[in-house]
Amino acid sequence: MAAALAACTTVTPPGPAGDTLSGRLAVKVDADGAQPARSVSAGFELTGSSTAGRLNLTSPLGTVVARADWSPSDVRLVTSDGETRYGDLDTLTREMLGESLPVAALFDWLRGRPWPGAPSEPTAPPVEAGFDQLGWSVRLGRLSDGWVTAQRARLPKVTVRAQVEP
């Protein structure tokens, strides 16, 4: 992922139709045994749905440095190094970060609600407002400012922080 973000190429084909979420995204994977800590931050634009969509990652100057496209029959990543196809979104994020991210659930989490595809539990006070789902704690205490934080409890700990633009 770091190599993709360091690239300086522009990839600009149009995205799939649907709602678009955009803002800033930071992903941190804690060190685990022989694996060092890994992190990436970028601008993002998430379009479509969990079944067919696009995720663009952009540099601070707004240049698209990586694009993930998916449909029921195809998952691909386009960077300055070319195009790579994957079997599913879990495999793509695992290859990029060394850990899988629940991309399908992110569409709902970034809107401040649980994903309807899995059971969830609301957090109880005094814990910050939010919910637990898929082994992740999603915190919404700063949702009015666009902030959503999701943290996976199992090791290695993974933290996703996003600020969604209004």
C-alpha positions as MATLAB code, in Angstrom:
seq = 'MAAALAACTTVTPPGPAGDTLSGRLAVKVDADGAQPARSVSAGFELTGSSTAGRLNLTSPLGTVVARADWSPSDVRLVTSDGETRYGDLDTLTREMLGESLPVAALFDWLRGRPWPGAPSEPTAPPVEAGFDQLGWSVRLGRLSDGWVTAQRARLPKVTVRAQVEP';
ca = [
       0.000    0.000    0.000;
       2.836    2.357    0.815;
       4.299    1.798   -2.651;
       0.928    2.522   -4.213;
       0.611    5.757   -2.268;
       4.132    6.812   -3.150;
       3.441    6.416   -6.867;
       2.847    9.558   -8.880;
       0.613    8.426  -11.698;
      -2.931    9.463  -12.424;
      -5.621    6.863  -13.063;
      -8.942    8.494  -13.952;
     -11.595    6.309  -15.630;
     -15.111    7.068  -14.370;
     -16.390    5.183  -11.326;
     -19.553    3.131  -10.923;
     -22.830    4.923  -10.272;
     -24.021    5.273   -6.695;
     -23.460    7.211   -3.509;
     -19.979    8.582   -3.021;
     -18.189    9.036    0.275;
     -14.937   10.982    0.337;
     -12.466   12.353    2.841;
      -9.253   11.241    4.554;
      -8.427    7.703    5.611;
      -5.668    6.325    7.828;
      -5.031    2.628    8.435;
      -2.559    1.397   11.050;
      -1.613   -2.254   11.590;
       0.342   -2.851   14.817;
       3.554   -4.884   14.795;
       3.021   -8.613   15.173;
       5.952  -10.943   15.765;
       8.274  -10.650   12.776;
       5.949   -8.199   10.991;
       6.734   -4.524   11.639;
       3.975   -1.982   12.157;
       2.459   -0.722    8.918;
       0.426    2.362    8.212;
      -0.980    4.297    5.305;
      -2.960    7.491    4.988;
      -4.550    9.010    1.931;
      -7.508   10.859    0.626;
     -10.277    8.505   -0.412;
     -13.351    8.377   -2.601;
     -15.607    5.355   -2.091;
     -18.325    4.874   -4.721;
     -20.941    2.223   -5.420;
     -21.787   -0.542   -2.983;
     -20.272   -3.562   -1.303;
     -21.111   -5.687   -4.357;
     -19.904   -3.323   -7.098;
     -17.824   -0.267   -6.412;
     -14.629    1.683   -6.533;
     -12.165    2.999   -3.972;
      -9.756    5.697   -5.119;
      -6.810    6.612   -2.886;
      -5.302   10.015   -3.533;
      -2.122   11.876   -2.700;
      -2.208   15.146   -0.724;
      -2.280   16.927   -4.107;
      -5.391   14.993   -5.172;
      -3.722   12.664   -7.666;
      -5.235    9.163   -7.765;
      -2.393    6.814   -6.801;
      -4.370    3.586   -6.415;
      -7.786    2.453   -7.567;
      -9.631   -0.673   -6.474;
     -12.636   -1.750   -8.565;
     -14.912   -4.677   -7.729;
     -17.990   -6.437   -9.000;
     -19.436   -9.887   -8.350;
     -17.100  -11.307  -11.012;
     -13.972   -9.145  -10.744;
     -11.733   -7.456   -8.150;
      -8.782   -5.434   -9.407;
      -6.249   -2.922   -8.215;
      -4.719   -0.367  -10.568;
      -1.539    1.514   -9.595;
       1.390    2.985  -11.490;
       2.824   -0.570  -11.491;
      -0.139   -1.838  -13.523;
      -3.267   -3.859  -12.829;
      -3.569   -6.824  -10.460;
      -6.647   -9.043  -10.147;
      -7.781  -10.666   -6.888;
     -10.356  -13.282   -5.926;
     -12.168  -10.957   -3.505;
     -11.842   -7.735   -1.509;
     -10.477   -9.538    1.562;
      -7.584  -10.899   -0.487;
      -6.893   -7.470   -1.996;
      -6.708   -5.732    1.400;
      -4.686   -8.598    2.912;
      -2.145   -8.327    0.068;
      -1.976   -4.541    0.426;
      -1.790   -4.265    4.224;
      -0.985   -7.723    5.467;
      -4.438   -7.787    7.117;
      -7.972   -7.945    5.783;
     -10.319   -4.953    6.086;
     -14.131   -5.285    5.974;
     -14.612   -3.092    2.879;
     -18.234   -4.221    2.447;
     -19.040   -2.960    5.955;
     -17.188    0.341    5.476;
     -20.003    1.698    3.296;
     -22.310    1.628    6.322;
     -19.720    2.275    9.038;
     -18.640    5.531    7.370;
     -22.284    6.601    7.479;
     -22.406    5.884   11.224;
     -24.481    2.706   11.141;
     -23.882   -1.039   11.419;
     -23.606   -3.071    8.231;
     -26.845   -5.057    7.714;
     -24.871   -8.128    6.583;
     -23.796   -9.180   10.106;
     -25.043   -8.935   13.706;
     -23.941   -5.927   15.755;
     -24.142   -4.776   19.368;
     -24.385   -1.129   20.471;
     -21.682   -0.024   22.879;
     -22.777    0.567   26.448;
     -21.874    3.676   28.454;
     -19.327    4.831   29.487;
     -17.764    3.648   26.209;
     -17.925    6.171   23.377;
     -21.075    5.911   21.224;
     -20.887    3.263   18.529;
     -21.220   -0.473   18.014;
     -19.258   -3.710   17.787;
     -19.462   -5.765   14.597;
     -17.375   -8.420   12.811;
     -14.791   -8.326   15.622;
     -14.364   -4.546   15.221;
     -15.307   -1.711   17.586;
     -16.727    1.191   15.598;
     -16.691    4.488   17.491;
     -18.971    7.346   16.475;
     -18.429    9.918   19.245;
     -17.165   12.473   16.712;
     -19.520   11.549   13.861;
     -20.983   15.083   13.840;
     -17.494   16.231   12.721;
     -17.314   13.420   10.147;
     -14.969   11.169   12.186;
     -15.371    7.397   12.392;
     -12.846    5.082   14.054;
     -12.914    1.304   13.733;
     -10.522   -0.900   15.682;
     -10.109   -4.657   15.409;
      -9.618   -6.310   18.778;
      -7.718   -9.442   17.709;
      -3.986   -9.263   17.102;
      -2.435   -7.656   15.298;
      -4.573   -4.687   16.224;
      -5.789   -2.749   13.185;
      -7.140    0.802   13.443;
      -9.002    2.587   10.661;
      -9.683    6.292   11.099;
     -11.701    8.240    8.564;
     -12.929   11.771    8.300;
     -15.804   11.847    5.859;
     -16.499   15.117    4.074;
     -20.057   16.449    4.299;
];
